[in-house]
CSV table of C-alpha atoms in Angstrom, one decimal:
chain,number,residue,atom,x,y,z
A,1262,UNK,CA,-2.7,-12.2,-26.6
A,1263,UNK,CA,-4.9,-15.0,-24.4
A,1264,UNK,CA,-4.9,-14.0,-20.8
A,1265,UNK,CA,-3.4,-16.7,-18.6
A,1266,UNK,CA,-4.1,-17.8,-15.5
A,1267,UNK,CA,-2.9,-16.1,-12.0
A,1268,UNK,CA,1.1,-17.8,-11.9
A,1269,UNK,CA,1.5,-20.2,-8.8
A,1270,UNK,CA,3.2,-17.9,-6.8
A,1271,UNK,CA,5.5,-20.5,-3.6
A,1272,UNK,CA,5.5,-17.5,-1.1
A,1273,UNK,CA,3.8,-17.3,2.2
A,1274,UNK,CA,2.4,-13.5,0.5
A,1275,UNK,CA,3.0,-11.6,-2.0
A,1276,UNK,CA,1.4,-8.6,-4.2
A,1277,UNK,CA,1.9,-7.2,-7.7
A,1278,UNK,CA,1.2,-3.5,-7.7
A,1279,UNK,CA,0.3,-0.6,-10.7
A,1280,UNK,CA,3.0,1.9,-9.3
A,1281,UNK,CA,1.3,5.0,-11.2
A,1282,UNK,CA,-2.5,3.9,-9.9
A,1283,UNK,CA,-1.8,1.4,-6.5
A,1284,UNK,CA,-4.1,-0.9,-8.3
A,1285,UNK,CA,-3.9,-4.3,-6.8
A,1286,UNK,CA,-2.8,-6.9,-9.6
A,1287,UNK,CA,-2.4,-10.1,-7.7
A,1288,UNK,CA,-2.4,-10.5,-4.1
A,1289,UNK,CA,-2.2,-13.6,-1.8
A,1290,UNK,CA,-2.5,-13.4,1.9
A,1291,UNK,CA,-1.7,-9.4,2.2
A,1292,UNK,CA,-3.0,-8.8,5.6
A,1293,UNK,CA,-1.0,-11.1,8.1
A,1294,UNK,CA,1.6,-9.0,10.2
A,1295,UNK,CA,4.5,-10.4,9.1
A,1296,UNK,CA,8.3,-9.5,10.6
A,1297,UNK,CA,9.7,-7.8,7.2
A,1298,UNK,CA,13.7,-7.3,8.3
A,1299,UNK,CA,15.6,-4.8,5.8
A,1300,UNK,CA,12.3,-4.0,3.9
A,1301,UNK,CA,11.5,-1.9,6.7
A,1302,UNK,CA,14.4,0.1,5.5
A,1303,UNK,CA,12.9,1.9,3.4
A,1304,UNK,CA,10.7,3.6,6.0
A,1305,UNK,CA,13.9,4.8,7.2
A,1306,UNK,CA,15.1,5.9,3.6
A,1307,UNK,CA,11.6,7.8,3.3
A,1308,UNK,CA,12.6,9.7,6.2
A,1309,UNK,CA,15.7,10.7,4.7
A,1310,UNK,CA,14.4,11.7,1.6
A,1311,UNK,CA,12.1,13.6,3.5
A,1312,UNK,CA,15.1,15.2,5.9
A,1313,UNK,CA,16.2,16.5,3.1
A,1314,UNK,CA,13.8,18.1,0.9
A,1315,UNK,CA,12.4,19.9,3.9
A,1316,UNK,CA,16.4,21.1,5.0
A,1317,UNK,CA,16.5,19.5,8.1
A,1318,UNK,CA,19.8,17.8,7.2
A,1319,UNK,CA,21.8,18.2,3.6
A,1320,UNK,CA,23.9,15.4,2.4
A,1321,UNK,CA,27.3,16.5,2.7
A,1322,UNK,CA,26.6,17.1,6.4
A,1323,UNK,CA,29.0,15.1,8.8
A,1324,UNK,CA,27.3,12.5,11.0
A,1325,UNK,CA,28.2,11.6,14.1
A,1326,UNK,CA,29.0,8.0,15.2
A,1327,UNK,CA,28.0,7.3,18.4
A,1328,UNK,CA,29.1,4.6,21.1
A,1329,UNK,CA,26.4,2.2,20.2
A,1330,UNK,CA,26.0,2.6,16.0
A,1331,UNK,CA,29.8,1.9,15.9
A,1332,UNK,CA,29.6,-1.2,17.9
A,1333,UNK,CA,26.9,-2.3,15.4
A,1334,UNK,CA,29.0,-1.4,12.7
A,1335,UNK,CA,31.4,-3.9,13.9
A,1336,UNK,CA,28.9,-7.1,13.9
A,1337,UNK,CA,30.7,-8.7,11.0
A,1338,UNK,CA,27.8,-11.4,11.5
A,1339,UNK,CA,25.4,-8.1,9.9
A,1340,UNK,CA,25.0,-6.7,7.1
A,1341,UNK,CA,27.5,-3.2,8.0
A,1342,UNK,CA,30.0,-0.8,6.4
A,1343,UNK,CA,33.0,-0.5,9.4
A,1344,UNK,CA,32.3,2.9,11.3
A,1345,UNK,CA,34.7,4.7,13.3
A,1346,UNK,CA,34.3,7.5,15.7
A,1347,UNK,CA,38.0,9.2,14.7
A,1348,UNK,CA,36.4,8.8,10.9
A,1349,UNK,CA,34.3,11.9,8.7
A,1350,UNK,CA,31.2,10.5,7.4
A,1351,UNK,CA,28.7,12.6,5.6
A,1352,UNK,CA,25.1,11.7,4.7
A,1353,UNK,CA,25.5,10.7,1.4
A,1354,UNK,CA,27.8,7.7,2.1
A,1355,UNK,CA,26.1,6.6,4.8
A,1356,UNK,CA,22.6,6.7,2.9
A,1357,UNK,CA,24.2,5.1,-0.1
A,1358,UNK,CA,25.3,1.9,2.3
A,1359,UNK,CA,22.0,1.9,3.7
A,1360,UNK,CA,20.1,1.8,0.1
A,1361,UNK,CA,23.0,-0.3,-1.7
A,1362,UNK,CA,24.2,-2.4,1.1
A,1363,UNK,CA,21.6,-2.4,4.0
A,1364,UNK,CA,23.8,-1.5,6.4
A,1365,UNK,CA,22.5,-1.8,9.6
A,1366,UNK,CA,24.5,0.5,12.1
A,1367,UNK,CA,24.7,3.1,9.2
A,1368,UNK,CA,20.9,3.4,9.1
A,1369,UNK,CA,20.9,3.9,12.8
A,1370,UNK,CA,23.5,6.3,12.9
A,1371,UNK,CA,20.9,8.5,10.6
A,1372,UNK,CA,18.7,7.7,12.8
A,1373,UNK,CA,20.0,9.4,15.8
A,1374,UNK,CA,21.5,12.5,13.2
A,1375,UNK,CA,17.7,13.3,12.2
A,1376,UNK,CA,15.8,12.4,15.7
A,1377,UNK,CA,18.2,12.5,18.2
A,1378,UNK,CA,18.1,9.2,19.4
A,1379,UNK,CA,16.8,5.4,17.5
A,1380,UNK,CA,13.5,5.9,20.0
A,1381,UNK,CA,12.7,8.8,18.9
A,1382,UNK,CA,13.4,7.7,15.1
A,1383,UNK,CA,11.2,4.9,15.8
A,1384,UNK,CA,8.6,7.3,17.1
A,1385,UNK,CA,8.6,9.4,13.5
A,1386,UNK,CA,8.5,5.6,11.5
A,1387,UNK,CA,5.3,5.0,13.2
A,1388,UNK,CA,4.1,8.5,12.7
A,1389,UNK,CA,4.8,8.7,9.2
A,1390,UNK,CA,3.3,5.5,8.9
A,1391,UNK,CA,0.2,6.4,10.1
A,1392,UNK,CA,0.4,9.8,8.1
A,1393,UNK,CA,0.4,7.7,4.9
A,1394,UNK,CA,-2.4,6.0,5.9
A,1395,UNK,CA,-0.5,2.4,6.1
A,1396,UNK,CA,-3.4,0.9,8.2
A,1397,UNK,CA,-3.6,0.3,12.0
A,1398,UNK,CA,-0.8,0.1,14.6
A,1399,UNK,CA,-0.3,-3.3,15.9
A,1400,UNK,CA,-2.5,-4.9,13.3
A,1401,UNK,CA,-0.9,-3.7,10.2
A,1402,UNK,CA,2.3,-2.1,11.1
A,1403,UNK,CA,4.7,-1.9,14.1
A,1404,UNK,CA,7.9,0.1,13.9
A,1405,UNK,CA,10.4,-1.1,16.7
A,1406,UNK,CA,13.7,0.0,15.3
A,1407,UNK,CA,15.4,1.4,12.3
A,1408,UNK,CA,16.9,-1.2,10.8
A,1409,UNK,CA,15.1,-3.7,10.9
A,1410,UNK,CA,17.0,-6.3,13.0
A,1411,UNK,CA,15.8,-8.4,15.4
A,1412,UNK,CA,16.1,-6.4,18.7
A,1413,UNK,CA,18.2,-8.6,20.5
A,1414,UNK,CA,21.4,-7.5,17.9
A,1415,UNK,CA,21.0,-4.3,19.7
A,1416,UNK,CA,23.1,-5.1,22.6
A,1417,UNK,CA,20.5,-4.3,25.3
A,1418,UNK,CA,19.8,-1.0,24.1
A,1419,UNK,CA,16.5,-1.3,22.2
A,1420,UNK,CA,14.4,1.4,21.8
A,1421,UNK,CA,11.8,1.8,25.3
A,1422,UNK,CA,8.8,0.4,24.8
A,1423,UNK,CA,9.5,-2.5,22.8
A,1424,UNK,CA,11.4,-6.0,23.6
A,1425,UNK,CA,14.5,-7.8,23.1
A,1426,UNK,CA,12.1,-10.1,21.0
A,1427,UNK,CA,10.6,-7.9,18.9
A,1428,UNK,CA,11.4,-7.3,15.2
A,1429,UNK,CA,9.6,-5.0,12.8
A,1430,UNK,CA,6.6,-6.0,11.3
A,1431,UNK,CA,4.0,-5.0,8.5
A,1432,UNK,CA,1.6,-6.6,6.3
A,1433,UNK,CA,2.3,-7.3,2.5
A,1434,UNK,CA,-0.3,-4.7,1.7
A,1435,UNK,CA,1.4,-2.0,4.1
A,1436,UNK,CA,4.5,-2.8,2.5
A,1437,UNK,CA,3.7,-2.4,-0.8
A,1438,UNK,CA,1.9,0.8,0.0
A,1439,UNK,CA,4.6,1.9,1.1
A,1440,UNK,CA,6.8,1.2,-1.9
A,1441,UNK,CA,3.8,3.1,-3.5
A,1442,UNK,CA,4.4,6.2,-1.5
A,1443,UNK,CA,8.1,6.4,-1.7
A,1444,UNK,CA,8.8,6.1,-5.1
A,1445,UNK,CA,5.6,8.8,-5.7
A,1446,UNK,CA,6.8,10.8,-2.9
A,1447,UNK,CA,11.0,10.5,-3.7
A,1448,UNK,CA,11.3,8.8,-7.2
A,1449,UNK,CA,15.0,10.1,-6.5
A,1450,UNK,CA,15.8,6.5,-3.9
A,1451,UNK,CA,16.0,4.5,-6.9
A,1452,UNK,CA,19.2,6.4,-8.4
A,1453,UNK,CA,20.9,5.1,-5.5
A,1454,UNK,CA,18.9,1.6,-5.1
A,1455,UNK,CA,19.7,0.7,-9.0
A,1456,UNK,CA,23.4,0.9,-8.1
A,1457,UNK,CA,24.6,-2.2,-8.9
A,1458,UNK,CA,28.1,-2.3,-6.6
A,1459,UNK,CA,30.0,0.8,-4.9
A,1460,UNK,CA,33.0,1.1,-2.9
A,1461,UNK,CA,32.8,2.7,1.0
A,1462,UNK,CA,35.7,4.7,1.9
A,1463,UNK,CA,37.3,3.7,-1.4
A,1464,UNK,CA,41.3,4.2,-1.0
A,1465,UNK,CA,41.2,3.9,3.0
A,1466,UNK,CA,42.0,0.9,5.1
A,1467,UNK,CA,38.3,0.4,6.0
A,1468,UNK,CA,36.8,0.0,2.1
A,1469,UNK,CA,34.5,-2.5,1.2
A,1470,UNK,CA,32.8,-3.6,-1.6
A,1471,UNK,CA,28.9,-2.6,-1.1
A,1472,UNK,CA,27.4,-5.4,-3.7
A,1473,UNK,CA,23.8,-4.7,-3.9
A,1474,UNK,CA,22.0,-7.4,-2.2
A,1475,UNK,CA,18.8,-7.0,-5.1
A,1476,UNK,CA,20.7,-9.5,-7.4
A,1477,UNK,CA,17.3,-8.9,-9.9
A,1478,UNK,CA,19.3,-5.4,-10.8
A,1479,UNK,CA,20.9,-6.0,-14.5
A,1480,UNK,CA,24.0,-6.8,-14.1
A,1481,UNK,CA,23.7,-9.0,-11.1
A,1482,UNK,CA,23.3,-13.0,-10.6
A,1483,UNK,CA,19.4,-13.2,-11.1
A,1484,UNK,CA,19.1,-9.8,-13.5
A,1485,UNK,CA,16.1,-9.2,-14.5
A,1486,UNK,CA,15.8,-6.4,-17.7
A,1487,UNK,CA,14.0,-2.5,-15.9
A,1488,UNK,CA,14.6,-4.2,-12.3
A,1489,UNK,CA,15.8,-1.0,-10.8
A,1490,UNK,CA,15.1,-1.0,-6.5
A,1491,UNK,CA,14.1,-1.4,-3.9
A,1492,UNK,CA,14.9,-3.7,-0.9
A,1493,UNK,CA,15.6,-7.0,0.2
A,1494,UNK,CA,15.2,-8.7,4.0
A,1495,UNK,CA,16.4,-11.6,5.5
A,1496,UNK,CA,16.3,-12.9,9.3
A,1497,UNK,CA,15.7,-16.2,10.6
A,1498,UNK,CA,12.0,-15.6,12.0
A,1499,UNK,CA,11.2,-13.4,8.9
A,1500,UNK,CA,12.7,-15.8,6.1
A,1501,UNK,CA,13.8,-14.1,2.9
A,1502,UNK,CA,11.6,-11.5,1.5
A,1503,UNK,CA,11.9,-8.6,-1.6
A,1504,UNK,CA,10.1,-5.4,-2.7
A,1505,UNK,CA,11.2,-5.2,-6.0
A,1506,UNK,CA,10.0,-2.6,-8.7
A,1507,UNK,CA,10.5,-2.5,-12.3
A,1508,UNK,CA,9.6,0.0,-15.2
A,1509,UNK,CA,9.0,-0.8,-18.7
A,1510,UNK,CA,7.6,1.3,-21.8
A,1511,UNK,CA,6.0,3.6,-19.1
A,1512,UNK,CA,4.4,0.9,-16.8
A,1513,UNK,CA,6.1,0.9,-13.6
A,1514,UNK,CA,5.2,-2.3,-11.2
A,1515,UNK,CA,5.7,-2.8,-7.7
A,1516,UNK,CA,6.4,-6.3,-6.5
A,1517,UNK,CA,6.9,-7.8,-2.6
A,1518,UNK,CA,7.1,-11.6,-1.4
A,1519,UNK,CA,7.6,-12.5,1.9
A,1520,UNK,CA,9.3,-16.0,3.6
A,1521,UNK,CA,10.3,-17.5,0.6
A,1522,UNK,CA,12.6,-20.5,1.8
A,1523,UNK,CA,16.0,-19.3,0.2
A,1524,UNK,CA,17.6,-16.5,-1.0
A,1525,UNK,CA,17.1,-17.4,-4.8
A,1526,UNK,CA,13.3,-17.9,-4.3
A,1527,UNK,CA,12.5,-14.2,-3.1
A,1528,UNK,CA,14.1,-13.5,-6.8
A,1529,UNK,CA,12.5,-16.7,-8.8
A,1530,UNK,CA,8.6,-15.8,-7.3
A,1531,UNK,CA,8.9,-12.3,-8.1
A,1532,UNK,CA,10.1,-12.6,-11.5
A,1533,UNK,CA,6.7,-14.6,-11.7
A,1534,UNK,CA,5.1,-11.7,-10.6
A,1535,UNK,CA,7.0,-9.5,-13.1
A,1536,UNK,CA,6.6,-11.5,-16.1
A,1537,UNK,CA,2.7,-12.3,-15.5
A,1538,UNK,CA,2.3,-8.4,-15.3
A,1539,UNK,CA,4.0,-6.9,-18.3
A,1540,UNK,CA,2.6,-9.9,-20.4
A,1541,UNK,CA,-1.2,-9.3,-18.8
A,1542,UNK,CA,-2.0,-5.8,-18.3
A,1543,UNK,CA,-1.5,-2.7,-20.7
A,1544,UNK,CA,-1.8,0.9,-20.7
A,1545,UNK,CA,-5.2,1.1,-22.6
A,1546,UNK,CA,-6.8,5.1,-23.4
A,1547,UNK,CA,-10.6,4.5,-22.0
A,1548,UNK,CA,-11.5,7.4,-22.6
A,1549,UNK,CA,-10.0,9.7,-25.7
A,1550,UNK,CA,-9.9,13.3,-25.1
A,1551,UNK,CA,-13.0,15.2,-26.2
A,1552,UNK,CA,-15.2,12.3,-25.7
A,1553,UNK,CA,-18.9,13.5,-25.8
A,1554,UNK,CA,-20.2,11.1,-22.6
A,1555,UNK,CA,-23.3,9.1,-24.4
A,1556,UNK,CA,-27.0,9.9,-23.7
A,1557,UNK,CA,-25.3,13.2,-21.2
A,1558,UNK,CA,-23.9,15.4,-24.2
A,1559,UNK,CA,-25.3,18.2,-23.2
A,1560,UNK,CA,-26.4,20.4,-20.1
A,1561,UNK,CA,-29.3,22.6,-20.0
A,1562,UNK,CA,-28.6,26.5,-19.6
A,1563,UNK,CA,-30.8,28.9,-17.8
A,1564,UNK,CA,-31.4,32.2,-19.4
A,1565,UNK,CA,-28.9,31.9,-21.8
A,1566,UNK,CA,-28.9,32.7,-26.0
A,1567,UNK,CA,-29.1,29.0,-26.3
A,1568,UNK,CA,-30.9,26.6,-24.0
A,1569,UNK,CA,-28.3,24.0,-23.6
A,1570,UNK,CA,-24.3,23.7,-24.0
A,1571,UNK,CA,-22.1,20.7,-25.3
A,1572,UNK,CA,-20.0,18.9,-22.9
A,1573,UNK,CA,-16.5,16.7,-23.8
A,1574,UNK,CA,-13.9,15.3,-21.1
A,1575,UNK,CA,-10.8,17.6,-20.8
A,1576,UNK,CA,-7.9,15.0,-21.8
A,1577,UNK,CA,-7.8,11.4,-22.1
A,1578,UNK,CA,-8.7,9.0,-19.0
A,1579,UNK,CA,-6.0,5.8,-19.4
A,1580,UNK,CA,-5.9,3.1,-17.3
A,1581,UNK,CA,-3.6,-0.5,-16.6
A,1582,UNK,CA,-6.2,-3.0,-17.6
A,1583,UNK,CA,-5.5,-6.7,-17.9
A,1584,UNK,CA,-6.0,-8.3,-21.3
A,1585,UNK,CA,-9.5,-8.6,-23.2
A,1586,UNK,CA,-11.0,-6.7,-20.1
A,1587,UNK,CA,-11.2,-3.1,-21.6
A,1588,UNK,CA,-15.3,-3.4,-22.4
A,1589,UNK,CA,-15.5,-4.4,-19.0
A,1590,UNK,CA,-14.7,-0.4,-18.0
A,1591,UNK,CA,-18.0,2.0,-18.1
A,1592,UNK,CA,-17.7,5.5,-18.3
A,1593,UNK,CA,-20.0,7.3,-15.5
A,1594,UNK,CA,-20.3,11.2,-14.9
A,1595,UNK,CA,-20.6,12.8,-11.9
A,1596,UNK,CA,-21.7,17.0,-12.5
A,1597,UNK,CA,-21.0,19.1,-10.1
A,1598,UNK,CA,-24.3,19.7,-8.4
A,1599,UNK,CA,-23.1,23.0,-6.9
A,1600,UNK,CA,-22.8,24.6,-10.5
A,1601,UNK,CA,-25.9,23.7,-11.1
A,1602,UNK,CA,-29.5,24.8,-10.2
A,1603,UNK,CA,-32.6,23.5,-8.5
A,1604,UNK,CA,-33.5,22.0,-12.6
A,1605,UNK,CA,-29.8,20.5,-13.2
A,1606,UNK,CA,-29.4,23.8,-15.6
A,1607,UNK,CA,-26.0,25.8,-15.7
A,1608,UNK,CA,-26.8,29.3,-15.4
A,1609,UNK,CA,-25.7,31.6,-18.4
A,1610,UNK,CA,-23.4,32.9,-19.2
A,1611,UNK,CA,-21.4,29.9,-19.6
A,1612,UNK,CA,-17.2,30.3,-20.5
A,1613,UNK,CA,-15.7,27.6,-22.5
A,1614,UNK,CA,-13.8,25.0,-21.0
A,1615,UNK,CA,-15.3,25.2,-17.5
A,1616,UNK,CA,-15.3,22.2,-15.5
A,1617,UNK,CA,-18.8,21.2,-14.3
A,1618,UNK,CA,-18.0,17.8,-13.5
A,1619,UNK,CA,-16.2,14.5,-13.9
A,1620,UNK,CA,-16.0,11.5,-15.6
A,1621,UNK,CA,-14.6,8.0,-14.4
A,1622,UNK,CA,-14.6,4.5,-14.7
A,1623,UNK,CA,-16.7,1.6,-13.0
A,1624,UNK,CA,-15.6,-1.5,-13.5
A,1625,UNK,CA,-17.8,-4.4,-14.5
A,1626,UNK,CA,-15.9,-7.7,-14.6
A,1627,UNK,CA,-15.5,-10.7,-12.5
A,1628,UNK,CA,-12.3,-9.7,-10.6
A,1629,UNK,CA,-12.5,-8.0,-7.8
A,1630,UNK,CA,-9.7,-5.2,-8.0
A,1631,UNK,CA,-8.3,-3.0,-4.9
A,1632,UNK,CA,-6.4,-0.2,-4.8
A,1633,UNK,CA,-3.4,0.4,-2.0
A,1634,UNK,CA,-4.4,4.1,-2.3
A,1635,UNK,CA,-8.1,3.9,-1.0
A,1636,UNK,CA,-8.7,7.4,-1.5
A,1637,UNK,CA,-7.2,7.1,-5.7
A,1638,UNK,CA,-9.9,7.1,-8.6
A,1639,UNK,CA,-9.8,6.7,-12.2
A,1640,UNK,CA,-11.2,10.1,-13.3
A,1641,UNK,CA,-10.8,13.1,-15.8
A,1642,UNK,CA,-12.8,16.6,-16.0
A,1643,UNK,CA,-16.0,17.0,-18.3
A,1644,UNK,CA,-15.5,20.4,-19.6
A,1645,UNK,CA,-18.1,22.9,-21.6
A,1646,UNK,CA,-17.4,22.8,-25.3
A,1647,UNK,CA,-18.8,26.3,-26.1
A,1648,UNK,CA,-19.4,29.6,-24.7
A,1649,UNK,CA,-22.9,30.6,-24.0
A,1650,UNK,CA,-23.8,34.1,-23.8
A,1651,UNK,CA,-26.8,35.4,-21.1
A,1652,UNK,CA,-29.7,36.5,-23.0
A,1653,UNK,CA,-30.6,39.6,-23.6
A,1654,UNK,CA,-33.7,41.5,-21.4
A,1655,UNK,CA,-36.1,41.4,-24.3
A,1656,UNK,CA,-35.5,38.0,-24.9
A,1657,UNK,CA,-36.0,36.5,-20.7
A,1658,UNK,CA,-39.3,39.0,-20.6
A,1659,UNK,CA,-40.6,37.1,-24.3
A,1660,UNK,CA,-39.7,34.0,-22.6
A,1661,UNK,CA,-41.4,34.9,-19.6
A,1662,UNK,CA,-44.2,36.1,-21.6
A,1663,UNK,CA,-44.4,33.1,-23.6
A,1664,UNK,CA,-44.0,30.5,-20.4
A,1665,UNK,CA,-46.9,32.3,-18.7
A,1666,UNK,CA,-48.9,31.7,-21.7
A,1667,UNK,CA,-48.1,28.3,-22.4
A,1668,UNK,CA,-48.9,27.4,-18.4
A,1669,UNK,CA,-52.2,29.0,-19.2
A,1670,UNK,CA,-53.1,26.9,-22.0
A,1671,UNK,CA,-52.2,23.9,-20.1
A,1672,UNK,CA,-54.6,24.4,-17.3
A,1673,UNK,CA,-57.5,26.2,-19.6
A,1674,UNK,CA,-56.9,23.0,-21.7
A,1675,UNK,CA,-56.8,20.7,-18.6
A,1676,UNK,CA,-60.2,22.6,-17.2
A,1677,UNK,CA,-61.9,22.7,-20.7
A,1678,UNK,CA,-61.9,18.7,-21.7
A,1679,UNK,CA,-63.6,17.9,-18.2
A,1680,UNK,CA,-66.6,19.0,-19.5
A,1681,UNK,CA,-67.0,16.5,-22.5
């Protein structure tokens, strides 16, 4: 397969993402602070997830709906399920609105359930976002609400600190990283974003029809085969802008583009994204299990039976690599200085199958490849291949014997020719 060029992607930014790695694909103009709308959702759905692993809330608990999320509800110019104060809502329909439907005054009534209040919320958004590292407040991120919407829509009572004018915003690459981190973190959010359509309230006078607005699922207008998540966003000063993410024969990829012109186009410029990279990258093994590393087979061993041991990796070191670029990926090992001594030796005895170090990958090509997970690297464990007993007494004191010896000769011999 030839490798193409980069596709001409007609977005203001955009990224294409490894999920399993965070290795950068493509990018275009990843670190303007953008206003992202729904996308910022899925902070919100991260802290659901999270509400509920640790126990803090369960899904079938009842949620309250409070003065303000039901007026929101009511915006029929928003993206809502209808909400009602004399009404029984639990967690699980009013997450599934928010994931399926992007309900807006159902994401802030989750809000207030698992912080008390949309301020406080908005404090843990930033928090979190910080936590996982998503860059710099202000710069790269900037949390003012839980939804999403322009400030304004919330009828005076936006959170304190922050203005009728504000709107949430991130950067492509904070975005994406935090795709990254919520499908590592809660793979679980896509059983509910790959729902195509779902019915709130079903058999009461207040159902609706939740379409999913990611119309790249499927079974919907623009479907697009593995599409399965994660979240669309639309306002006027934000444009229309998708984080998509697909998965196909074990490659999962993480998409976003940002101020596209229309609502087809966020769906048309990441199918570009999709197609160029399941077509240009594979899964490739680098590294086979029980690779000996060349010209570093061995390691010495002090006062053991035998003066050196074999070393292989531990399992195989596989990597997403773009077409005719796999001899551009050198092995390089790192040992682990702290098993060894002053004369890079192990010390005897030596067990089989002990780590004493690593091997990864530097990469040697012309592209210049990031990773949204600074801190990730390509690496397995170099393991010993054999057991190596201590030597006996007799044999360290010959040893000795013989070293002392040996030093002796060198500097009788050294002394000796000066004098012809």
């Amino acid at each position: 397969m030839s490798v193409s060029a980069n596709p001409n992607i007609n977005t203001n930014s955009a990224i294409l993402v490894d999920a399993t790695s965070g290795k950068i694909l493509l990018q275009k103009n990843i670190d303007e602070l953008l206003k992202v709308a729904s996308m910022s959702k899925m902070m919100s759905e991260y802290l659901v997830l999270e509400a509920i692993n640790n126990g803090a809330i369960s899904w079938e608990q009842v949620v309250p709906i409070s003065d303000l999320v039901r007026e929101i509800s009511h915006n029929n110019n928003l993206s809502n399920v209808y909400l009602r104060q004399d009404e029984t809502y639990t967690v699980k329909e009013l997450y599934e609105s928010v994931a399926i439907y992007s309900a807006n005054g159902a994401t802030m009534a989750l809000a207030e359930l698992i912080a008390g209040s949309e301020e406080s919320f908005v404090n843990m958004m930033n928090d979190k976002a910080m936590q996982l590292e998503l860059g710099e407040y202000g710069v790269d991120y900037k949390f003012v609400n839980s939804t999403g919407l322009p400030n304004q829509y919330l009828l005076g009572k936006h959170p304190e600190g922050t203005t009728e004018k504000d709107e949430n915003e991130l950067t492509v690459r904070a975005t994406a990283k935090l795709a990254f981190h919520l499908l590592k973190d809660y793979p679980e959010v896509l059983e509910t974003a790959s729902i195509e359509r779902k019915i709130f309230k079903e058999g009461t006078e207040d159902f609706i029809q939740m379409d999913n607005w990611n119309w790249m699922l499927p079974g919907l207008v623009y479907g697009y085969p593995d599409v399965d998540g994660l979240k669309t966003g639309y306002t006027a000063q934000a444009g229309y802008s998708f984080t998509g993410t697909a998965e196909r024969d074990n490659v999962r990829l993480i998409t976003v583009v940002t101020k596209t012109s229309s609502l087809e186009e966020r769906f048309s410029e990441t199918k570009k994204l999709l197609d160029y990279g399941f077509s240009q990258f594979s899964i490739e093994e680098l590294i086979p299990k029980g690779y000996r590393p060349e010209g570093q087979e061995t390691v010495g061993v002090s006062k053991g039976k035998e003066h050196e041991v074999a070393v292989i990796t531990d399992e195989s070191l596989i990597s997403f690599v773009r077409v005719g670029e796999r001899d551009n990926y050198i092995p390089v090992v790192t040992f682990d200085q702290e098993r060894l001594n002053e004369n890079g030796e192990l010390i005897a005895p030596v067990e089989k199958g002990e780590k004493i170090g690593t091997i990864s990958l530097e990469y040697v090509g012309e592209n210049d490849y990031e990773f949204i997970d600074s801190n990730y690297i390509a690496q397995v464990d170099v393991i010993t291949n054999e057991a190596i007993e201590e030597a006996g007494f007799f044999s360290l004191v010959l040893r000795s014997v013989g070293g002392f010896f040996s030093e002796l000769w060198v500097t009788l011999y050294n002394a000796i020719k000066g004098w012809f």
